[in-house]
CSV table of C-alpha atoms in Angstrom, one decimal:
chain,number,residue,atom,x,y,z
A,1,UNK,CA,-1.0,-30.4,-19.0
A,2,UNK,CA,-2.9,-30.5,-16.3
A,3,UNK,CA,-5.8,-27.8,-16.2
A,4,UNK,CA,-6.2,-25.1,-14.1
A,5,UNK,CA,-7.2,-25.1,-10.2
A,6,UNK,CA,-10.0,-22.2,-9.5
A,7,UNK,CA,-10.7,-21.8,-5.9
A,8,UNK,CA,-13.5,-18.9,-6.0
A,9,UNK,CA,-16.6,-19.6,-3.0
A,10,UNK,CA,-19.1,-17.1,-4.9
A,11,UNK,CA,-21.3,-19.3,-7.2
A,12,UNK,CA,-21.9,-16.9,-9.8
A,13,UNK,CA,-18.3,-16.0,-10.6
A,14,UNK,CA,-16.7,-19.3,-10.9
A,15,UNK,CA,-19.1,-19.3,-13.2
A,16,UNK,CA,-17.8,-16.2,-15.1
A,17,UNK,CA,-14.5,-17.2,-14.9
A,18,UNK,CA,-14.8,-20.9,-15.7
A,19,UNK,CA,-16.7,-19.6,-19.0
A,20,UNK,CA,-13.9,-17.4,-19.5
A,21,UNK,CA,-11.3,-19.2,-19.1
A,22,UNK,CA,-12.7,-22.0,-21.1
A,23,UNK,CA,-13.6,-20.2,-24.1
A,24,UNK,CA,-10.3,-19.7,-23.8
A,25,UNK,CA,-9.4,-22.8,-24.7
A,26,UNK,CA,-7.9,-24.1,-21.1
A,27,UNK,CA,-9.6,-27.5,-18.4
A,28,UNK,CA,-10.6,-25.4,-15.3
A,29,UNK,CA,-11.3,-27.2,-12.4
A,30,UNK,CA,-13.1,-25.8,-9.8
A,31,UNK,CA,-13.6,-25.5,-6.0
A,32,UNK,CA,-15.7,-23.3,-3.3
A,33,UNK,CA,-13.9,-23.8,-0.1
A,34,UNK,CA,-10.3,-24.3,1.3
A,35,UNK,CA,-10.8,-28.0,2.3
A,36,UNK,CA,-12.4,-28.7,-1.4
A,37,UNK,CA,-9.1,-26.7,-2.8
A,38,UNK,CA,-6.8,-29.0,-1.3
A,39,UNK,CA,-7.2,-31.7,-2.1
A,40,UNK,CA,-8.4,-30.7,-5.7
A,41,UNK,CA,-4.8,-30.3,-5.2
A,42,UNK,CA,-3.4,-33.4,-3.5
A,43,UNK,CA,-5.5,-34.5,-6.9
A,44,UNK,CA,-4.1,-32.7,-10.1
A,45,UNK,CA,-1.1,-31.0,-9.0
A,46,UNK,CA,-2.2,-28.1,-11.0
A,47,UNK,CA,0.5,-25.8,-13.1
A,48,UNK,CA,-1.6,-22.8,-12.5
A,49,UNK,CA,-3.7,-22.1,-9.1
A,50,UNK,CA,-6.8,-19.3,-9.2
A,51,UNK,CA,-7.2,-18.8,-5.8
A,52,UNK,CA,-9.3,-16.1,-4.3
A,53,UNK,CA,-7.6,-14.9,-0.6
A,54,UNK,CA,-11.6,-15.1,1.4
A,55,UNK,CA,-12.8,-18.3,1.3
A,56,UNK,CA,-15.2,-19.7,3.8
A,57,UNK,CA,-13.2,-22.1,5.9
A,58,UNK,CA,-9.8,-20.4,5.8
A,59,UNK,CA,-7.1,-18.1,4.9
A,60,UNK,CA,-5.9,-18.2,1.9
A,61,UNK,CA,-2.9,-17.5,2.3
A,62,UNK,CA,-2.7,-20.8,4.6
A,63,UNK,CA,-4.3,-22.3,2.2
A,64,UNK,CA,-1.1,-20.9,-0.7
A,65,UNK,CA,1.4,-21.7,1.7
A,66,UNK,CA,0.7,-25.5,1.6
A,67,UNK,CA,0.1,-24.7,-1.9
A,68,UNK,CA,3.3,-24.3,-2.3
A,69,UNK,CA,5.0,-27.0,0.1
A,70,UNK,CA,3.5,-29.2,-1.7
A,71,UNK,CA,5.0,-28.0,-5.3
A,72,UNK,CA,7.4,-25.7,-5.3
A,73,UNK,CA,6.9,-24.3,-8.7
A,74,UNK,CA,2.8,-24.0,-8.8
A,75,UNK,CA,2.5,-20.3,-9.7
A,76,UNK,CA,-0.4,-18.7,-7.8
A,77,UNK,CA,-2.2,-16.2,-9.1
A,78,UNK,CA,-4.4,-14.2,-6.3
A,79,UNK,CA,-7.5,-12.6,-6.3
A,80,UNK,CA,-9.5,-10.0,-4.2
A,81,UNK,CA,-11.4,-7.3,-3.5
A,82,UNK,CA,-10.0,-3.7,-4.2
A,83,UNK,CA,-10.1,-3.3,-0.6
A,84,UNK,CA,-7.7,-5.7,0.1
A,85,UNK,CA,-4.9,-4.6,-1.8
A,86,UNK,CA,-2.6,-5.3,1.5
A,87,UNK,CA,-3.5,-8.6,2.1
A,88,UNK,CA,-2.2,-9.0,-2.3
A,89,UNK,CA,0.5,-7.7,-1.4
A,90,UNK,CA,1.2,-9.8,1.5
A,91,UNK,CA,0.5,-13.3,-0.8
A,92,UNK,CA,3.0,-11.8,-2.9
A,93,UNK,CA,6.0,-11.3,-0.9
A,94,UNK,CA,4.2,-14.8,0.6
A,95,UNK,CA,5.2,-16.9,-3.0
A,96,UNK,CA,2.3,-16.2,-4.9
A,97,UNK,CA,2.8,-14.8,-8.7
A,98,UNK,CA,-0.2,-12.3,-9.4
A,99,UNK,CA,-2.8,-11.1,-7.7
A,100,UNK,CA,-6.5,-9.7,-10.3
A,101,UNK,CA,-7.4,-7.5,-7.8
A,102,UNK,CA,-11.5,-7.1,-8.4
A,103,UNK,CA,-13.4,-5.9,-10.7
A,104,UNK,CA,-10.7,-7.1,-13.9
A,105,UNK,CA,-10.9,-7.0,-16.7
A,106,UNK,CA,-10.7,-10.2,-18.8
A,107,UNK,CA,-7.9,-9.5,-21.4
A,108,UNK,CA,-6.2,-8.5,-18.1
A,109,UNK,CA,-7.9,-12.3,-16.6
A,110,UNK,CA,-5.8,-14.7,-19.1
A,111,UNK,CA,-3.2,-12.4,-19.2
A,112,UNK,CA,-1.7,-13.5,-16.2
A,113,UNK,CA,-3.0,-16.8,-16.6
A,114,UNK,CA,-1.2,-17.3,-20.1
A,115,UNK,CA,2.5,-15.7,-18.4
A,116,UNK,CA,1.5,-18.2,-15.9
A,117,UNK,CA,0.7,-20.8,-18.0
A,118,UNK,CA,4.6,-20.0,-20.4
A,119,UNK,CA,5.8,-18.9,-17.4
A,120,UNK,CA,5.8,-22.1,-15.3
A,121,UNK,CA,6.3,-24.4,-18.8
A,122,UNK,CA,10.0,-23.2,-18.2
A,123,UNK,CA,10.5,-23.4,-14.6
A,124,UNK,CA,10.4,-26.7,-14.1
A,125,UNK,CA,13.2,-27.6,-16.6
A,126,UNK,CA,15.1,-24.2,-15.7
A,127,UNK,CA,14.3,-25.2,-11.7
A,128,UNK,CA,16.1,-28.4,-11.7
A,129,UNK,CA,18.9,-28.0,-13.3
A,130,UNK,CA,19.9,-24.8,-11.5
A,131,UNK,CA,21.9,-25.6,-8.5
A,132,UNK,CA,21.1,-23.8,-5.1
A,133,UNK,CA,23.5,-20.8,-4.6
A,134,UNK,CA,23.9,-17.7,-2.3
A,135,UNK,CA,27.0,-15.9,-4.2
A,136,UNK,CA,27.6,-13.0,-5.3
A,137,UNK,CA,25.1,-12.2,-8.4
A,138,UNK,CA,25.2,-11.1,-11.8
A,139,UNK,CA,27.9,-7.6,-11.4
A,140,UNK,CA,27.2,-7.3,-6.8
A,141,UNK,CA,31.1,-7.9,-5.5
A,142,UNK,CA,30.7,-8.7,-2.2
A,143,UNK,CA,30.4,-11.6,0.3
A,144,UNK,CA,29.3,-10.3,3.0
A,145,UNK,CA,26.1,-11.3,5.5
A,146,UNK,CA,24.3,-8.8,4.6
A,147,UNK,CA,24.2,-8.7,1.0
A,148,UNK,CA,23.7,-12.9,1.7
A,149,UNK,CA,20.8,-12.2,2.1
A,150,UNK,CA,19.9,-9.4,-1.1
A,151,UNK,CA,20.9,-12.0,-3.0
A,152,UNK,CA,18.2,-14.7,-1.7
A,153,UNK,CA,15.5,-12.5,-1.7
A,154,UNK,CA,16.4,-11.7,-5.5
A,155,UNK,CA,16.8,-15.4,-6.0
A,156,UNK,CA,13.3,-16.0,-3.8
A,157,UNK,CA,11.6,-13.3,-5.7
A,158,UNK,CA,12.4,-13.5,-9.6
A,159,UNK,CA,10.6,-16.4,-10.4
A,160,UNK,CA,7.1,-13.9,-10.6
A,161,UNK,CA,5.9,-11.9,-12.2
A,162,UNK,CA,5.8,-9.4,-9.0
A,163,UNK,CA,6.9,-6.0,-9.0
A,164,UNK,CA,10.0,-5.5,-7.0
A,165,UNK,CA,10.8,-1.9,-5.7
A,166,UNK,CA,14.7,-1.5,-4.7
A,167,UNK,CA,15.3,1.4,-1.8
A,168,UNK,CA,19.3,2.5,-0.3
A,169,UNK,CA,21.2,5.7,-0.8
A,170,UNK,CA,22.7,7.3,-4.3
A,171,UNK,CA,25.8,4.6,-5.7
A,172,UNK,CA,24.5,1.6,-4.0
A,173,UNK,CA,23.8,-0.6,-7.8
A,174,UNK,CA,20.5,-0.1,-7.7
A,175,UNK,CA,20.4,-1.0,-11.5
A,176,UNK,CA,22.6,-3.2,-10.3
A,177,UNK,CA,19.9,-4.9,-8.0
A,178,UNK,CA,17.5,-6.0,-11.5
A,179,UNK,CA,19.6,-6.0,-13.5
A,180,UNK,CA,20.1,-9.1,-11.4
A,181,UNK,CA,16.5,-9.6,-10.4
A,182,UNK,CA,16.0,-9.4,-14.6
A,183,UNK,CA,19.0,-12.3,-15.0
A,184,UNK,CA,17.9,-14.9,-12.2
A,185,UNK,CA,14.0,-14.1,-14.1
A,186,UNK,CA,12.5,-16.5,-16.6
A,187,UNK,CA,12.3,-13.4,-18.7
A,188,UNK,CA,16.5,-13.5,-18.5
A,189,UNK,CA,16.3,-13.7,-22.6
A,190,UNK,CA,14.1,-11.0,-23.3
A,191,UNK,CA,14.8,-7.3,-23.5
A,192,UNK,CA,15.5,-5.6,-20.2
A,193,UNK,CA,15.1,-2.0,-20.5
A,194,UNK,CA,16.3,0.7,-18.2
A,195,UNK,CA,15.3,4.4,-18.1
A,196,UNK,CA,15.6,6.7,-15.9
A,197,UNK,CA,12.8,9.2,-14.8
A,198,UNK,CA,14.7,12.2,-13.0
A,199,UNK,CA,16.3,12.9,-16.7
A,200,UNK,CA,14.1,13.2,-18.7
A,201,UNK,CA,12.2,16.7,-18.9
A,202,UNK,CA,8.3,15.3,-17.5
A,203,UNK,CA,6.1,16.6,-21.0
A,204,UNK,CA,8.7,14.1,-22.9
A,205,UNK,CA,7.9,11.6,-19.2
A,206,UNK,CA,4.9,9.9,-21.3
A,207,UNK,CA,6.1,9.2,-25.1
A,208,UNK,CA,9.6,7.7,-23.6
A,209,UNK,CA,7.4,5.0,-21.2
A,210,UNK,CA,4.6,4.2,-23.6
A,211,UNK,CA,5.9,5.1,-27.4
A,212,UNK,CA,3.8,8.1,-30.2
A,213,UNK,CA,2.5,7.9,-33.3
A,214,UNK,CA,4.7,10.5,-36.4
A,215,UNK,CA,2.7,13.8,-35.7
A,216,UNK,CA,1.2,13.1,-32.7
A,217,UNK,CA,2.6,15.8,-31.6
A,218,UNK,CA,5.3,19.4,-32.2
A,219,UNK,CA,9.0,17.4,-32.7
A,220,UNK,CA,7.1,13.9,-32.9
A,221,UNK,CA,8.9,13.5,-36.5
A,222,UNK,CA,8.4,9.1,-36.4
A,223,UNK,CA,6.4,6.0,-34.8
A,224,UNK,CA,8.5,6.4,-31.4
A,225,UNK,CA,8.6,2.9,-29.4
A,226,UNK,CA,8.1,3.7,-25.7
A,227,UNK,CA,10.1,1.9,-23.8
A,228,UNK,CA,7.0,-0.6,-22.3
A,229,UNK,CA,7.3,-1.2,-25.5
A,230,UNK,CA,11.2,-2.2,-25.8
A,231,UNK,CA,10.6,-4.7,-23.0
A,232,UNK,CA,7.2,-6.4,-24.2
A,233,UNK,CA,8.4,-9.7,-22.8
A,234,UNK,CA,11.3,-9.1,-20.3
A,235,UNK,CA,11.9,-6.7,-17.7
A,236,UNK,CA,11.2,-2.4,-17.1
A,237,UNK,CA,13.4,-1.3,-15.1
A,238,UNK,CA,12.7,2.6,-13.8
A,239,UNK,CA,15.3,4.8,-12.4
A,240,UNK,CA,14.2,7.1,-9.5
A,241,UNK,CA,10.3,6.2,-10.3
A,242,UNK,CA,9.3,9.2,-7.2
A,243,UNK,CA,10.6,11.8,-10.4
A,244,UNK,CA,7.8,10.5,-12.0
A,245,UNK,CA,5.2,13.2,-12.9
A,246,UNK,CA,1.5,13.1,-10.9
A,247,UNK,CA,-0.6,12.6,-13.7
A,248,UNK,CA,2.0,9.8,-15.2
A,249,UNK,CA,1.2,8.3,-12.3
A,250,UNK,CA,-1.6,7.8,-13.0
A,251,UNK,CA,-0.7,6.5,-16.5
A,252,UNK,CA,1.4,4.4,-15.1
A,253,UNK,CA,-1.1,2.6,-12.4
A,254,UNK,CA,-3.8,1.8,-15.6
A,255,UNK,CA,-1.0,0.2,-17.3
A,256,UNK,CA,0.0,-2.0,-13.6
A,257,UNK,CA,-3.1,-3.3,-14.0
A,258,UNK,CA,-4.2,-3.6,-17.7
A,259,UNK,CA,-1.1,-4.2,-19.1
A,260,UNK,CA,-2.9,-2.0,-22.3
A,261,UNK,CA,-0.1,0.3,-23.0
A,262,UNK,CA,-1.8,2.9,-25.4
A,263,UNK,CA,1.1,4.9,-27.1
A,264,UNK,CA,0.7,8.9,-28.0
A,265,UNK,CA,-1.5,9.9,-30.6
A,266,UNK,CA,-2.6,6.3,-30.8
A,267,UNK,CA,-6.4,5.7,-31.5
A,268,UNK,CA,-6.4,2.0,-29.2
A,269,UNK,CA,-4.3,0.2,-26.3
A,270,UNK,CA,-2.4,-2.4,-27.2
A,271,UNK,CA,-1.0,-5.4,-24.7
A,272,UNK,CA,2.7,-6.2,-23.4
A,273,UNK,CA,3.5,-9.0,-21.2
A,274,UNK,CA,6.4,-6.6,-18.8
A,275,UNK,CA,7.6,-7.6,-15.6
A,276,UNK,CA,7.7,-3.7,-14.0
A,277,UNK,CA,11.3,-3.1,-11.6
A,278,UNK,CA,11.4,0.3,-9.9
A,279,UNK,CA,14.0,1.6,-7.8
A,280,UNK,CA,14.3,5.4,-5.4
A,281,UNK,CA,16.9,6.6,-3.1
A,282,UNK,CA,14.3,8.6,-1.5
A,283,UNK,CA,12.0,7.4,1.4
A,284,UNK,CA,8.7,6.6,-1.1
A,285,UNK,CA,6.5,6.9,2.3
A,286,UNK,CA,7.2,10.1,2.9
A,287,UNK,CA,6.6,11.6,-0.8
A,288,UNK,CA,3.4,9.4,-0.1
A,289,UNK,CA,2.4,11.6,2.7
A,290,UNK,CA,3.7,14.8,0.6
A,291,UNK,CA,1.1,14.8,-2.2
A,292,UNK,CA,4.4,13.6,-3.9
A,293,UNK,CA,3.2,10.3,-5.0
A,294,UNK,CA,0.3,8.5,-5.2
A,295,UNK,CA,-0.7,5.9,-2.9
A,296,UNK,CA,-2.6,3.5,-5.1
A,297,UNK,CA,0.3,3.5,-6.9
A,298,UNK,CA,3.2,2.9,-4.0
A,299,UNK,CA,1.1,-0.1,-2.8
A,300,UNK,CA,0.9,-1.4,-5.9
A,301,UNK,CA,4.4,-1.3,-6.6
A,302,UNK,CA,6.5,-2.3,-3.5
A,303,UNK,CA,5.5,-5.2,-3.8
A,304,UNK,CA,8.0,-6.7,-2.7
A,305,UNK,CA,10.9,-4.5,-1.5
A,306,UNK,CA,14.9,-5.0,-1.3
A,307,UNK,CA,17.4,-2.2,0.4
A,308,UNK,CA,20.3,-2.5,-0.4
A,309,UNK,CA,23.1,-1.5,2.2
A,310,UNK,CA,25.0,1.3,2.1
A,311,UNK,CA,29.0,0.6,1.7
A,312,UNK,CA,29.6,1.4,5.2
A,313,UNK,CA,27.6,-1.4,7.0
A,314,UNK,CA,29.4,-4.1,4.1
A,315,UNK,CA,32.5,-4.9,6.5
A,316,UNK,CA,34.9,-6.1,4.3
A,317,UNK,CA,32.4,-5.9,1.3
A,318,UNK,CA,34.8,-2.7,0.7
A,319,UNK,CA,38.2,-4.4,0.1
A,320,UNK,CA,36.6,-6.9,-2.1
A,321,UNK,CA,34.6,-4.5,-4.6
A,322,UNK,CA,37.9,-2.4,-4.2
A,323,UNK,CA,41.0,-5.1,-5.3
A,324,UNK,CA,38.6,-6.5,-8.3
A,325,UNK,CA,38.8,-3.1,-9.4
A,326,UNK,CA,42.0,-2.7,-9.6
A,327,UNK,CA,41.8,-5.6,-11.6
A,328,UNK,CA,39.7,-4.2,-14.1
A,329,UNK,CA,40.5,-0.5,-13.7
A,330,UNK,CA,44.1,-2.4,-14.6
A,331,UNK,CA,43.3,-3.8,-17.4
A,332,UNK,CA,41.8,-0.9,-18.7
A,333,UNK,CA,44.3,1.6,-17.9
A,334,UNK,CA,47.5,-1.2,-19.6
A,335,UNK,CA,48.9,-0.5,-15.8
A,336,UNK,CA,50.3,-3.0,-13.5
A,337,UNK,CA,48.9,-2.7,-9.9
A,338,UNK,CA,47.9,-5.9,-8.1
A,339,UNK,CA,47.3,-5.1,-4.8
A,340,UNK,CA,45.9,-1.7,-2.0
A,341,UNK,CA,48.5,-1.5,0.3
A,342,UNK,CA,47.6,-2.3,4.0
A,343,UNK,CA,47.1,1.1,5.5
A,344,UNK,CA,45.1,2.0,2.1
A,345,UNK,CA,43.1,-1.4,3.0
A,346,UNK,CA,43.2,-0.1,7.0
A,347,UNK,CA,41.1,3.2,5.7
A,348,UNK,CA,38.8,1.6,2.9
A,349,UNK,CA,37.5,-0.5,6.3
A,350,UNK,CA,37.1,3.2,8.5
A,351,UNK,CA,36.0,5.3,5.5
A,352,UNK,CA,32.1,6.8,5.4
A,353,UNK,CA,32.3,6.2,2.2
A,354,UNK,CA,29.3,8.1,1.4
A,355,UNK,CA,29.1,8.1,-2.2
A,356,UNK,CA,29.3,4.4,-1.5
A,357,UNK,CA,30.7,1.6,-4.7
A,358,UNK,CA,30.1,5.0,-6.8
A,359,UNK,CA,32.3,7.0,-5.0
A,360,UNK,CA,34.7,3.5,-4.0
A,361,UNK,CA,35.2,3.1,-8.0
A,362,UNK,CA,36.6,6.2,-8.5
A,363,UNK,CA,38.5,6.2,-6.1
A,364,UNK,CA,40.4,3.1,-7.6
A,365,UNK,CA,40.3,4.8,-11.3
A,366,UNK,CA,41.2,7.9,-10.2
A,367,UNK,CA,45.0,5.6,-8.4
A,368,UNK,CA,45.1,4.0,-11.8
A,369,UNK,CA,44.5,6.4,-14.2
A,370,UNK,CA,47.2,8.8,-12.2
A,371,UNK,CA,49.9,5.9,-11.1
A,372,UNK,CA,52.5,2.8,-12.2
A,373,UNK,CA,51.8,0.0,-10.1
A,374,UNK,CA,52.2,-2.5,-8.9
A,375,UNK,CA,50.9,-1.1,-5.1
A,376,UNK,CA,47.9,1.2,-4.7
A,377,UNK,CA,49.5,4.0,-1.3
A,378,UNK,CA,48.2,5.9,0.9
A,379,UNK,CA,49.3,8.8,-1.9
A,380,UNK,CA,48.2,7.8,-4.4
A,381,UNK,CA,44.4,8.3,-3.6
A,382,UNK,CA,42.8,11.8,-3.3
A,383,UNK,CA,44.1,14.2,-1.1
A,384,UNK,CA,40.4,14.3,0.0
A,385,UNK,CA,40.3,10.4,1.7
A,386,UNK,CA,43.5,11.4,3.0
A,387,UNK,CA,42.9,14.2,5.2
A,388,UNK,CA,41.2,13.1,9.6
A,389,UNK,CA,37.9,12.7,9.1
A,390,UNK,CA,37.5,13.2,5.9
A,391,UNK,CA,34.1,13.3,3.4
A,392,UNK,CA,34.2,13.9,0.7
A,393,UNK,CA,33.6,17.4,0.2
A,394,UNK,CA,36.6,19.1,2.3
A,395,UNK,CA,34.3,22.3,1.7
A,396,UNK,CA,33.3,24.2,5.2
A,397,UNK,CA,29.4,24.6,5.3
A,398,UNK,CA,27.5,26.4,8.2
A,399,UNK,CA,25.7,24.4,10.5
A,400,UNK,CA,22.1,24.3,9.6
A,401,UNK,CA,20.6,24.7,5.4
A,402,UNK,CA,20.3,27.8,4.7
A,403,UNK,CA,16.6,28.2,4.2
A,404,UNK,CA,15.5,29.1,0.6
A,405,UNK,CA,16.0,32.8,0.1
A,406,UNK,CA,13.1,35.3,-0.1
A,407,UNK,CA,11.4,36.2,-3.8
A,408,UNK,CA,13.4,39.6,-4.8
A,409,UNK,CA,16.4,38.7,-2.4
A,410,UNK,CA,19.9,39.3,-4.6
A,411,UNK,CA,23.9,39.8,-4.6
A,412,UNK,CA,23.3,42.6,-0.8
A,413,UNK,CA,22.0,39.2,0.6
A,414,UNK,CA,25.0,37.1,-0.3
A,415,UNK,CA,28.1,39.4,0.7
A,416,UNK,CA,29.9,38.6,3.5
A,417,UNK,CA,29.6,34.8,3.2
A,418,UNK,CA,31.6,32.4,2.2
A,419,UNK,CA,32.3,30.4,-1.1
A,420,UNK,CA,30.9,27.3,0.5
A,421,UNK,CA,28.3,28.7,2.5
A,422,UNK,CA,27.0,30.0,-0.9
A,423,UNK,CA,27.2,27.2,-3.5
A,424,UNK,CA,25.2,25.9,-0.4
A,425,UNK,CA,22.7,27.9,-0.8
A,426,UNK,CA,22.4,27.8,-3.9
A,427,UNK,CA,22.2,24.4,-4.3
A,428,UNK,CA,19.2,24.1,-1.7
A,429,UNK,CA,17.1,27.1,-2.6
A,430,UNK,CA,17.3,25.5,-6.4
A,431,UNK,CA,16.2,22.1,-5.0
A,432,UNK,CA,13.4,23.5,-2.9
A,433,UNK,CA,12.5,25.6,-6.3
A,434,UNK,CA,11.5,22.4,-7.6
A,435,UNK,CA,9.4,21.3,-5.0
A,436,UNK,CA,12.6,18.5,-3.5
A,437,UNK,CA,13.8,16.9,-7.2
A,438,UNK,CA,16.7,17.0,-6.4
A,439,UNK,CA,17.3,15.5,-10.7
A,440,UNK,CA,15.2,18.9,-11.6
A,441,UNK,CA,17.5,21.0,-9.8
A,442,UNK,CA,20.9,19.4,-11.3
A,443,UNK,CA,19.2,19.6,-14.6
A,444,UNK,CA,19.1,23.6,-14.0
A,445,UNK,CA,22.8,23.9,-12.3
A,446,UNK,CA,24.0,21.5,-15.6
A,447,UNK,CA,26.0,19.3,-12.2
A,448,UNK,CA,24.7,15.5,-12.5
A,449,UNK,CA,22.0,15.2,-9.3
A,450,UNK,CA,24.9,12.1,-7.4
A,451,UNK,CA,26.5,15.7,-7.4
A,452,UNK,CA,24.3,17.1,-6.0
A,453,UNK,CA,23.1,14.0,-3.7
A,454,UNK,CA,27.0,13.3,-2.3
A,455,UNK,CA,26.7,17.8,-1.2
A,456,UNK,CA,23.6,17.2,0.9
A,457,UNK,CA,25.4,13.7,2.4
A,458,UNK,CA,28.1,15.5,3.2
A,459,UNK,CA,26.4,18.9,4.4
A,460,UNK,CA,24.5,16.9,6.7
A,461,UNK,CA,27.5,14.3,8.2
A,462,UNK,CA,29.7,17.5,9.3
A,463,UNK,CA,26.3,19.1,11.1
A,464,UNK,CA,26.2,15.8,12.8
A,465,UNK,CA,29.8,16.4,13.6
A,466,UNK,CA,29.0,19.4,14.6
A,467,UNK,CA,26.2,18.9,16.9
């Protein structure tokens, strides 16, 4: 195996890194400048490079680009000072395998190198055998230009350890995106473990993520592996990441920096090899500004963003998705549907789909369950879809969402309002009481979070239409 290439201009650090690597059995060749590093790279063609981004004679990022042009399957671990995290994130987006922020401990350092070596060995054979493609991935359906960009983004990032941050409206397929990243990665044979941070009470979330030992708290009747341990060797998908409690965000940040987990009640931590993918339908930067999400965690997670477009921006994808789902649902329900009528296709193209793909699938399931076929017609669709200017809900709402009711307000405040106005008032007040958390409000109201998201999207559209 080719030696590791270490490019570090600080002599003392170079000596420390060399000592650690050689002590772990690795052969190392070092360089102190960009020019020397490039010369050694051309000579050795290393599988793994440790690269300081701040070099005396050039930019580490420019040097990394040259390396990847010469040998695209090189795994480059960038090393930089804590104040230069933006440079490290840019490097990850440019193709780096992993980044380390100084100071870091020896275990974290060696763990990153070992992962890069292991993944690099598998990658050489797998990439050579894999033809280049730009079509749909995993369970995605749709060939619109905007989705082809998403597929290309997924393929380009899948080989690295870079954390992926998926954003998009409710119902756009964020978990499918996470599964696609996992499926295209070198971890595809490892576990894919999804965890919805908004569906688990905050006092239990730490145990769900990191696990616990028997007797560590009331109700802990047996040892429990957390999601991070279950995902060892694979991918951990943290959905609705912005719902995570601030205290747990601190522990997640520590986990990302050290690759070590410590179950509740455990005396010592242990190392796991996990890739993190997270998702939210909120604006994460707005959550940071509001103080609900740690800024340092945001920058550690928001390395490679992937935004999933709403269905209304995907052109003919709505028809492709509907036709594919029609075949599947017909088989599942024992029906003989084979096509959509021209009128249904026209409606699907013009509809706003506030609930996105999830709403479209529900509409198709509704038609298949209640009818025999063979063609889906307008009459088979839910009533609210057939109405002019239909939205997901036809309940009238007042133009401006009401402010939360003052403490002590009772039934008298609601007298004279329509049932729809009362519903909106109760939902918005409950969300406000939970500091903007839709999942927590949904648990109190005993409804699905997606129901609230859809209603709020409908209210927003009605306000816009009436403006």
